[in-house]
Coordinates of C-alpha atoms and ligand atoms in Angstrom, one line a residue:
M1 CA 19.3 -86.6 -97.3
R2 CA 22.9 -85.6 -96.5
S3 CA 22.6 -81.0 -96.0
L4 CA 20.3 -80.4 -93.8
L5 CA 19.6 -76.6 -92.3
V6 CA 18.3 -76.9 -87.9
T7 CA 17.5 -73.7 -87.3
G8 CA 17.5 -72.4 -83.7
G9 CA 20.1 -75.0 -83.6
C10 CA 21.7 -73.2 -80.4
G11 CA 18.4 -73.3 -78.0
F12 CA 17.1 -76.4 -76.1
I13 CA 15.1 -78.7 -78.8
G14 CA 17.1 -78.1 -80.7
S15 CA 20.7 -78.6 -80.2
N16 CA 19.5 -82.2 -78.4
F17 CA 18.3 -82.9 -81.9
I18 CA 21.1 -81.9 -84.1
L19 CA 23.1 -84.0 -81.5
Y20 CA 20.7 -87.1 -82.1
Q21 CA 21.3 -86.7 -85.8
L22 CA 24.9 -86.3 -85.7
E23 CA 24.9 -89.6 -84.1
H24 CA 22.4 -92.0 -86.0
Y25 CA 23.5 -90.7 -89.1
P26 CA 26.8 -90.8 -89.5
Q27 CA 26.3 -89.3 -92.8
Q28 CA 24.1 -85.8 -92.4
R29 CA 25.6 -82.4 -93.0
I30 CA 24.2 -79.9 -90.6
V31 CA 24.1 -76.4 -91.6
N32 CA 22.5 -74.0 -87.8
L33 CA 21.0 -71.2 -88.6
D34 CA 20.6 -69.1 -85.1
K35 CA 19.9 -65.6 -83.9
L36 CA 21.4 -66.7 -80.5
T37 CA 18.9 -64.7 -78.5
Y38 CA 18.8 -65.4 -74.3
A39 CA 17.6 -68.4 -75.5
G40 CA 21.2 -69.8 -78.0
N41 CA 23.3 -70.9 -76.1
P42 CA 26.5 -71.8 -77.8
E43 CA 27.7 -74.0 -75.2
N44 CA 24.9 -76.3 -76.2
L45 CA 26.9 -78.0 -78.4
A46 CA 30.3 -77.3 -77.8
E47 CA 30.9 -81.6 -77.9
V48 CA 30.7 -81.5 -82.1
E49 CA 31.5 -77.6 -83.0
D50 CA 35.0 -78.8 -83.9
D51 CA 33.4 -82.4 -86.7
R52 CA 33.3 -81.5 -89.6
R53 CA 29.6 -82.6 -90.0
Y54 CA 28.4 -79.3 -88.2
H55 CA 28.1 -75.8 -89.6
F56 CA 26.9 -73.0 -87.5
V57 CA 26.3 -68.9 -88.8
H58 CA 25.0 -67.1 -86.7
G59 CA 21.9 -65.2 -88.1
D60 CA 18.3 -64.5 -88.1
I61 CA 15.1 -66.7 -90.0
C62 CA 14.1 -63.3 -91.0
D63 CA 16.4 -61.7 -93.7
R64 CA 14.9 -64.1 -97.1
A65 CA 18.0 -62.3 -98.2
A66 CA 21.2 -64.4 -96.8
V67 CA 18.9 -67.9 -95.9
V68 CA 18.3 -67.7 -100.4
E69 CA 22.4 -67.6 -99.8
L70 CA 23.3 -70.5 -97.3
L71 CA 21.0 -72.7 -98.8
R72 CA 22.1 -72.3 -102.3
E73 CA 26.0 -72.1 -100.8
H74 CA 25.3 -76.2 -98.6
A75 CA 22.8 -77.2 -101.1
V76 CA 20.3 -77.6 -98.2
E77 CA 17.2 -80.0 -98.7
A78 CA 16.1 -80.2 -95.9
V79 CA 15.0 -77.6 -92.9
V80 CA 13.7 -77.9 -89.7
N81 CA 12.4 -75.0 -87.8
F82 CA 12.6 -74.3 -83.9
A83 CA 14.5 -71.0 -84.7
A84 CA 11.0 -69.4 -82.3
E85 CA 10.8 -67.3 -78.5
S86 CA 9.2 -70.3 -76.7
H87 CA 8.5 -69.7 -73.6
V88 CA 4.6 -68.2 -72.2
D89 CA 6.3 -66.1 -69.7
R90 CA 7.8 -63.5 -72.0
S91 CA 4.9 -63.7 -74.3
I92 CA 3.1 -62.0 -71.7
L93 CA 5.1 -59.0 -71.0
D94 CA 5.4 -58.4 -75.0
S95 CA 4.4 -59.9 -77.3
G96 CA 6.7 -58.2 -80.7
P97 CA 9.0 -60.8 -80.2
F98 CA 7.5 -63.6 -80.3
V99 CA 4.9 -62.4 -84.0
R100 CA 8.5 -60.8 -85.8
T101 CA 9.7 -64.5 -85.2
N102 CA 7.4 -66.7 -84.3
V103 CA 5.1 -65.8 -87.6
Q104 CA 7.3 -62.7 -89.5
G105 CA 10.3 -65.2 -89.3
V106 CA 8.5 -68.3 -90.4
T107 CA 7.3 -66.6 -93.7
A108 CA 10.6 -65.3 -94.7
L109 CA 12.3 -69.0 -93.8
M110 CA 9.3 -70.8 -96.2
D111 CA 10.0 -68.2 -98.5
A112 CA 13.0 -68.2 -99.5
C113 CA 13.2 -72.0 -98.8
R114 CA 10.8 -72.2 -101.8
E115 CA 13.8 -70.3 -103.5
A116 CA 16.2 -72.4 -102.8
G117 CA 14.0 -75.4 -104.4
V118 CA 14.4 -77.0 -100.6
Q119 CA 12.1 -80.7 -101.1
R120 CA 11.0 -80.8 -97.7
F121 CA 10.2 -77.8 -94.5
V122 CA 9.7 -78.9 -90.9
Q123 CA 7.7 -76.9 -89.0
I124 CA 8.3 -77.4 -84.9
S125 CA 5.5 -76.4 -84.1
T126 CA 2.9 -77.1 -80.0
D127 CA 0.2 -78.6 -79.3
E128 CA -1.0 -74.5 -77.1
V129 CA -2.4 -73.9 -80.9
Y130 CA -4.9 -76.4 -79.5
G131 CA -5.6 -74.1 -76.7
S132 CA -6.8 -76.4 -73.2
L133 CA -8.5 -79.7 -71.6
G134 CA -11.5 -79.8 -69.7
P135 CA -10.6 -82.8 -67.0
T136 CA -11.8 -85.3 -69.6
G137 CA -10.7 -86.3 -73.7
R138 CA -6.6 -85.0 -75.3
F139 CA -5.9 -83.6 -79.0
T140 CA -5.8 -85.0 -81.7
E141 CA -4.6 -83.2 -85.6
Q142 CA -8.4 -82.8 -86.0
T143 CA -8.8 -80.1 -82.2
P144 CA -9.1 -77.3 -84.1
L145 CA -6.8 -74.2 -83.2
A146 CA -8.0 -72.7 -79.9
P147 CA -4.7 -70.6 -78.3
N148 CA -4.3 -68.8 -75.4
S149 CA -1.1 -66.8 -75.1
P150 CA 0.6 -65.1 -77.0
Y151 CA 3.1 -67.5 -77.8
A152 CA 0.7 -69.4 -78.5
A153 CA -1.2 -67.0 -81.2
S154 CA 1.9 -66.8 -82.1
K155 CA 3.3 -70.3 -83.2
A156 CA -0.9 -70.9 -84.5
A157 CA -0.1 -68.4 -86.4
A158 CA 3.0 -70.4 -88.5
D159 CA 0.5 -73.4 -88.6
L160 CA -1.9 -71.7 -90.8
L161 CA 0.6 -70.2 -92.8
V162 CA 2.4 -73.0 -93.2
R163 CA -1.3 -75.4 -94.7
S164 CA -1.8 -72.1 -96.4
Y165 CA 1.8 -72.1 -98.7
F166 CA 1.3 -76.7 -99.2
Q167 CA -2.4 -75.7 -100.2
T168 CA -1.2 -72.5 -102.2
F169 CA 2.5 -73.5 -103.5
G170 CA 2.1 -77.6 -103.3
F171 CA 5.5 -76.2 -100.5
P172 CA 6.5 -79.6 -98.5
A173 CA 6.2 -79.1 -94.9
I174 CA 5.0 -81.0 -92.4
I175 CA 4.1 -79.7 -89.1
T176 CA 4.7 -81.2 -85.4
R177 CA 3.1 -80.7 -81.7
C178 CA 4.3 -82.0 -79.1
S179 CA 3.1 -81.6 -75.4
N180 CA 6.2 -80.2 -72.4
N181 CA 9.5 -81.4 -73.4
Y182 CA 12.2 -81.7 -70.5
G183 CA 16.0 -82.7 -70.4
P184 CA 19.5 -81.2 -70.8
R185 CA 19.5 -77.9 -71.4
Q186 CA 16.4 -76.3 -71.0
F187 CA 16.9 -73.1 -70.6
P188 CA 16.0 -72.5 -66.8
E189 CA 12.8 -70.8 -67.4
K190 CA 11.0 -73.8 -67.5
L191 CA 8.8 -75.6 -64.9
I192 CA 11.3 -78.3 -64.5
P193 CA 15.1 -76.9 -64.8
L194 CA 13.9 -73.7 -63.2
F195 CA 12.9 -75.5 -60.1
I196 CA 16.0 -78.0 -60.3
A197 CA 18.2 -74.9 -60.7
N198 CA 15.8 -73.0 -57.6
A199 CA 16.2 -76.3 -55.0
L200 CA 19.7 -76.5 -55.8
A201 CA 20.7 -72.9 -54.7
D202 CA 17.7 -73.8 -51.9
E203 CA 15.9 -70.2 -53.8
P204 CA 12.4 -70.6 -53.5
L205 CA 10.1 -73.0 -55.7
P206 CA 6.7 -69.8 -56.8
V207 CA 3.8 -72.3 -58.0
Y208 CA 1.2 -71.2 -60.0
G209 CA -1.9 -70.9 -58.3
R210 CA -2.6 -74.1 -56.6
G211 CA -0.4 -75.5 -58.5
E212 CA -2.7 -78.0 -60.1
N213 CA -2.5 -77.1 -63.9
V214 CA -1.4 -80.1 -65.4
R215 CA 0.9 -81.0 -68.1
D216 CA 1.8 -83.8 -70.1
W217 CA 6.0 -84.4 -69.9
I218 CA 8.3 -86.2 -73.1
H219 CA 11.5 -86.3 -72.7
V220 CA 13.4 -84.4 -75.5
T221 CA 15.5 -87.9 -77.0
D222 CA 11.3 -88.4 -77.8
H223 CA 10.5 -85.5 -79.0
C224 CA 13.9 -85.7 -81.5
R225 CA 13.0 -89.3 -82.5
G226 CA 9.3 -88.2 -84.0
I227 CA 11.0 -85.3 -85.4
D228 CA 13.8 -87.2 -87.1
A229 CA 10.4 -90.1 -88.5
A230 CA 8.7 -87.4 -89.3
L231 CA 11.3 -85.6 -91.5
R232 CA 11.8 -89.4 -92.8
R233 CA 8.6 -90.6 -93.0
G234 CA 6.4 -88.3 -92.7
R235 CA 3.7 -86.7 -95.4
P236 CA 3.9 -83.0 -96.8
G237 CA 0.9 -80.9 -95.9
E238 CA 0.2 -83.0 -92.6
V239 CA 0.5 -82.6 -89.1
Y240 CA 2.4 -85.3 -86.7
N241 CA 1.2 -84.8 -82.7
F242 CA 3.7 -86.3 -80.3
G243 CA 3.2 -86.4 -76.3
G244 CA 5.6 -88.4 -73.3
D245 CA 2.0 -89.8 -71.9
C246 CA 2.8 -88.1 -68.6
E247 CA -0.3 -86.6 -67.6
L248 CA 1.2 -84.6 -64.1
R249 CA -0.2 -81.7 -62.2
N250 CA 2.3 -79.8 -61.2
I251 CA 1.8 -80.3 -57.7
D252 CA 2.8 -83.3 -57.9
L253 CA 5.9 -82.6 -60.4
T254 CA 7.1 -80.3 -57.6
R255 CA 7.4 -82.2 -54.8
R256 CA 8.1 -85.1 -57.1
L257 CA 11.4 -82.9 -57.7
L258 CA 12.6 -82.2 -54.2
A259 CA 12.3 -85.5 -53.5
L260 CA 14.1 -87.2 -55.9
L261 CA 17.2 -84.0 -55.0
G262 CA 17.0 -84.3 -51.6
K263 CA 15.5 -80.4 -50.6
P264 CA 12.3 -79.3 -47.9
E265 CA 9.0 -79.4 -48.9
S266 CA 9.1 -75.9 -47.4
L267 CA 10.4 -74.2 -50.4
I268 CA 7.5 -74.4 -52.0
R269 CA 5.8 -70.5 -52.9
F270 CA 2.3 -70.6 -54.0
V271 CA 2.2 -67.7 -56.2
E272 CA -0.6 -65.4 -58.2
D273 CA -1.4 -66.9 -61.3
R274 CA 0.1 -67.4 -64.9
P275 CA -2.7 -65.0 -67.5
G276 CA -5.0 -67.3 -69.1
H277 CA -3.1 -70.1 -67.5
D278 CA -4.4 -73.5 -70.0
W279 CA -5.4 -75.8 -67.5
R280 CA -4.7 -79.4 -68.9
Y281 CA -2.7 -80.4 -72.3
A282 CA -2.9 -84.0 -73.0
I283 CA -1.9 -85.9 -76.3
D284 CA -3.4 -88.7 -78.5
A285 CA -0.2 -89.3 -80.1
S286 CA -2.0 -92.4 -82.2
K287 CA -1.7 -91.4 -85.2
A288 CA 2.3 -90.9 -84.9
K289 CA 2.5 -94.2 -84.3
R290 CA 0.1 -95.4 -87.5
E291 CA 1.9 -93.3 -89.8
L292 CA 5.6 -92.8 -88.2
G293 CA 6.7 -96.2 -85.7
W294 CA 7.0 -93.1 -83.7
E295 CA 6.4 -93.8 -79.7
P296 CA 7.6 -92.9 -76.5
T297 CA 10.5 -94.8 -75.4
I298 CA 11.7 -93.1 -71.0
R299 CA 10.4 -93.1 -68.9
F300 CA 9.2 -90.4 -67.4
E301 CA 11.4 -91.6 -63.1
D302 CA 14.6 -92.4 -65.6
G303 CA 14.2 -89.0 -67.8
L304 CA 14.0 -87.1 -64.0
R305 CA 17.1 -89.1 -62.7
D306 CA 18.9 -88.0 -65.6
T307 CA 18.0 -84.5 -66.0
I308 CA 18.6 -84.1 -62.3
T309 CA 21.8 -85.3 -62.7
W310 CA 22.4 -83.7 -65.6
Y311 CA 21.9 -79.9 -64.1
R312 CA 24.3 -81.6 -60.8
E313 CA 27.2 -82.9 -63.3
H314 CA 26.9 -78.8 -65.5
A315 CA 26.5 -76.1 -62.7
D316 CA 28.9 -73.7 -64.9
W317 CA 26.4 -73.8 -66.7
V318 CA 23.3 -73.6 -64.7
E319 CA 26.2 -71.0 -63.3
R320 CA 26.4 -68.6 -66.1
V321 CA 22.7 -68.4 -67.6
R322 CA 20.8 -67.4 -65.1
S323 CA 23.6 -64.2 -65.0
G324 CA 22.7 -61.1 -67.2
E325 CA 19.5 -60.9 -68.8
Y326 CA 18.1 -63.7 -67.0
R327 CA 19.0 -62.3 -63.3
S328 CA 16.5 -58.8 -65.3
Y329 CA 14.1 -61.5 -66.8
Y330 CA 13.0 -63.0 -62.7
E331 CA 12.6 -60.2 -61.8
R332 CA 10.3 -58.8 -63.6
Q333 CA 8.7 -62.1 -63.8
Y334 CA 9.1 -62.9 -59.3
G335 CA 10.0 -60.8 -57.6
R336 CA 6.2 -59.0 -56.6
R337 CA 4.5 -62.2 -57.1
L338 CA 7.1 -63.4 -54.2
S339 CA 7.1 -60.8 -51.9
R340 CA 3.0 -61.7 -51.9
S341 CA 3.7 -65.5 -52.2
V342 CA 0.7 -67.0 -49.5
G343 CA 2.7 -70.4 -48.7
Ligands
NAD1 P1 14.3 -72.7 -77.5 O1 14.2 -71.2 -75.9 O2 14.9 -73.3 -75.9 O3 15.4 -72.2 -77.8 C1 14.6 -71.1 -79.0 C2 16.3 -71.5 -80.4 O4 16.2 -70.4 -82.0 C3 16.6 -70.9 -79.7 O5 18.5 -70.5 -79.5 C4 17.5 -69.1 -80.1 O6 18.5 -68.5 -80.5 C5 16.9 -69.4 -81.4 N1 15.8 -68.1 -82.4 C6 15.1 -67.8 -81.7 N2 14.9 -66.0 -82.4 C7 15.7 -67.1 -83.6 C8 15.9 -66.5 -85.1 N3 14.4 -64.8 -85.8 N4 16.6 -66.5 -86.2 C9 16.6 -67.7 -86.0 N5 17.4 -68.2 -84.3 C10 16.3 -67.6 -83.7 O7 13.6 -73.1 -77.7 P2 12.7 -75.0 -77.6 O8 12.5 -75.1 -76.2 O9 14.0 -74.9 -78.3 O10 11.8 -74.7 -78.9 C11 12.3 -75.4 -80.0 C12 10.9 -75.2 -80.2 O11 10.0 -75.8 -80.1 C13 9.9 -74.0 -81.0 O12 10.0 -74.0 -81.4 C14 8.7 -74.3 -80.2 O13 7.5 -73.5 -79.8 C15 9.0 -75.5 -80.3 N6 8.5 -76.7 -78.9 C16 8.9 -76.0 -78.0 C17 7.7 -77.4 -77.0 C18 8.8 -76.9 -74.7 O14 8.5 -78.0 -74.1 N7 10.3 -76.4 -75.0 C19 7.4 -78.0 -76.6 C20 6.2 -78.4 -78.7 C21 7.8 -77.9 -78.9
DAU2 O1 3.4 -77.8 -74.5 C1 4.1 -77.4 -75.1 C2 5.0 -76.5 -74.6 O2 5.7 -76.8 -73.3 C3 5.5 -75.0 -75.6 O3 5.3 -74.5 -76.2 C4 6.2 -74.4 -74.9 O4 7.5 -74.1 -75.6 C5 7.0 -74.4 -73.2 O5 7.6 -73.7 -73.0 C6 5.8 -75.1 -73.0 O6 5.1 -75.2 -71.9 P1 4.4 -74.2 -70.5 O7 3.9 -72.7 -70.7 O8 2.6 -75.8 -70.6 O9 5.8 -74.8 -70.0 P2 6.5 -73.8 -68.4 O10 7.4 -75.4 -68.1 O11 6.3 -72.8 -69.0 O12 5.0 -74.5 -67.2 C7 4.6 -75.3 -67.2 C8 3.2 -75.5 -66.0 O13 4.9 -75.1 -64.2 C9 2.8 -74.9 -66.4 O14 1.3 -74.7 -66.1 C10 2.5 -73.1 -65.6 C11 4.1 -74.0 -64.6 N1 4.1 -72.8 -63.4 C12 5.3 -72.4 -65.4 C13 6.6 -71.8 -64.5 C14 7.8 -70.9 -65.0 C15 4.6 -72.5 -62.6 O15 4.2 -73.4 -61.5 N2 5.1 -71.7 -62.1 C16 6.7 -71.4 -62.6 O16 7.3 -70.1 -62.5

């Protein structure tokens, strides 16, 4: 697999994945196709900009003709699709871009891959397609799809389209579904980087509801290792779950973050809940372990400490990302919530 197309490679997981590939596979050539939405940041890949194995293209996965040309020009053998609108709260404010990129974009991308004869396609999906759990149980690959947010519904729609392309055309696609990632280069709209950035600036941390919702946290490098295993050893037509075996209530995570940052709990604000807020996610990753030999390796304490260090050492990155569009989003999402917070 000499030539790989990564889409959405300027975002959080995509950039970590490209760095992982270039570090571990000296012969690997990578083309990164990214639309550079608010979440796409070429700075994430500044360290490989001059690497001759890496090539960036500014473009949209919805543009089928341009993608076909790109696939042919670079004799691409495999595609890993990270390109997406990825934030649940934004999908509640406006679902349009989610349907466009996450549904129509995936279809256009698969059509382009079929036309150009791509041999392997990995669709990066999410555990959110399974919906919400009660206090017990875990999502397996057999759990029925029951998405609750417009974001999750758009990802589930894509998964069904990928499945249909495998069944109908024998399209060589694999789907991966992972739990909540954390680590360097994550846009500070998601819980962990948002709370680190706010706490470092002594700004309030808006915890939805009473902070009792549970997420299963995984370090982005462990996720990248899983995607790599699925890409190289996964069976077409299969779905693989990845999770961190690390369930935490949001309020406990928030307190832990504040303690590590040396900041007071008085920064916590309980605010109006996210509509349709999934209660709990937990992943059963035994299939990935059995079939791909994959397991998470980074302990949450270590990963979280390193992540905090990364954000402390990249204050300029945070500063640049938190200007412009971010400010208007923040006001729209949190302005009213914070003014009515309940302590
Ligand atoms: P992100 O928002 O950080 O990055 C998304 C990237 O896609 C950006 O670089 C953006 O510019 C690009 N993009 C958006 N629309 C595009 C288009 N039409 N054409 C080309 N590029 C486009 O997202 P992320 O957190 O890195 O997530 C990557 C993928 O992983 C998503 O598909 C997401 O659903 C999935 N996922 C994320 C998590 C998580 O915890 N972050 C967990 C499981 C799965
Ligand atoms: O599970 C995988 C999913 O994880 C990915 O598919 C998504 O792309 C990714 O964004 C993430 O979704 P979540 O909605 O779980 O992540 P988020 O960081 O937005 O929220 C994590 C939890 O924290 C959730 O219960 C909501 C809560 N939260 C979040 C924000 C942004 C707050 O309490 N306050 C906040 O300000």
